[in-house]
XYZ file of C-alpha atoms in Angstrom:
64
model
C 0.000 0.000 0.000
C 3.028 2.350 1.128
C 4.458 2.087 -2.489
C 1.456 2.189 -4.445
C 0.512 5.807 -2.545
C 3.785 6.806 -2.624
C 3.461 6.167 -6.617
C -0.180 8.180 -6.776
C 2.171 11.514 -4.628
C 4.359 11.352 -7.687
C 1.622 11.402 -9.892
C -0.246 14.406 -7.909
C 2.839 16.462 -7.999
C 2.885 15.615 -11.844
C -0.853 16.988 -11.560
C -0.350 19.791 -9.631
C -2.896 18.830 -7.220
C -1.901 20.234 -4.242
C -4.860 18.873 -2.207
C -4.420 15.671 -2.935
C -0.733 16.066 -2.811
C -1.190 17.130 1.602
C -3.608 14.717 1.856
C -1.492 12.029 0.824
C 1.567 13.210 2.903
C -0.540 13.491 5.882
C -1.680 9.869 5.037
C 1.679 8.724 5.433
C 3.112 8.545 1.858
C 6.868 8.064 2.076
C 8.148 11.575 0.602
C 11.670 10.091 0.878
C 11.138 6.803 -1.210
C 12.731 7.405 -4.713
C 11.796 4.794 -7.120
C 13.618 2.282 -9.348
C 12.361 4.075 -12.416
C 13.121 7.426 -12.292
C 15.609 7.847 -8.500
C 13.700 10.999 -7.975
C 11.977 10.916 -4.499
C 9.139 13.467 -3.937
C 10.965 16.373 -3.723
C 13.130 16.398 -6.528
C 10.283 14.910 -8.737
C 8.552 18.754 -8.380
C 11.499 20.239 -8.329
C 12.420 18.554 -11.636
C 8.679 18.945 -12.826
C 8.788 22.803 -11.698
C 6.206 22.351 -9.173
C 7.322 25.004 -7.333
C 3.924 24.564 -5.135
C 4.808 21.262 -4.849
C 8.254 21.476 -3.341
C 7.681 24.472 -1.172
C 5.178 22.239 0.568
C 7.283 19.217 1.073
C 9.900 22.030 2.164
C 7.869 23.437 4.827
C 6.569 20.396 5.745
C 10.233 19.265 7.306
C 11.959 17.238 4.016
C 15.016 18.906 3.343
């Protein structure tokens, strides 16, 4: 389940869905997991996307 929500955060950022993006940190996805596919874990996905939204959250939010 961790993986799988940690996939759909990607995918939000990608989005720009910012709602769904908090609610799924505050659900527990794992902001620091960075994937086989791409290496980019959830910060440097929207950083790399220009989510600047995106990463300013995660930013605030403690991931660093």
């Amino acid at each position: 389940m961790k993986g799988k929500l940690t996939y759909e955060l990607k995918e939000q950022i990608r989005y720009g869905d910012m709602q769904k993006v908090k609610g799924m940190v505050a659900a527990g996805a794992d902001v620091y997991y960075a994937d086989d596919s791409d290496g980019y874990n959830a910060l440097s996905y929207a950083i790399y996307l220009n989510k600047y939204d995106a990463a300013k959250y995660l930013l605030e939010m403690g991931m660093g």
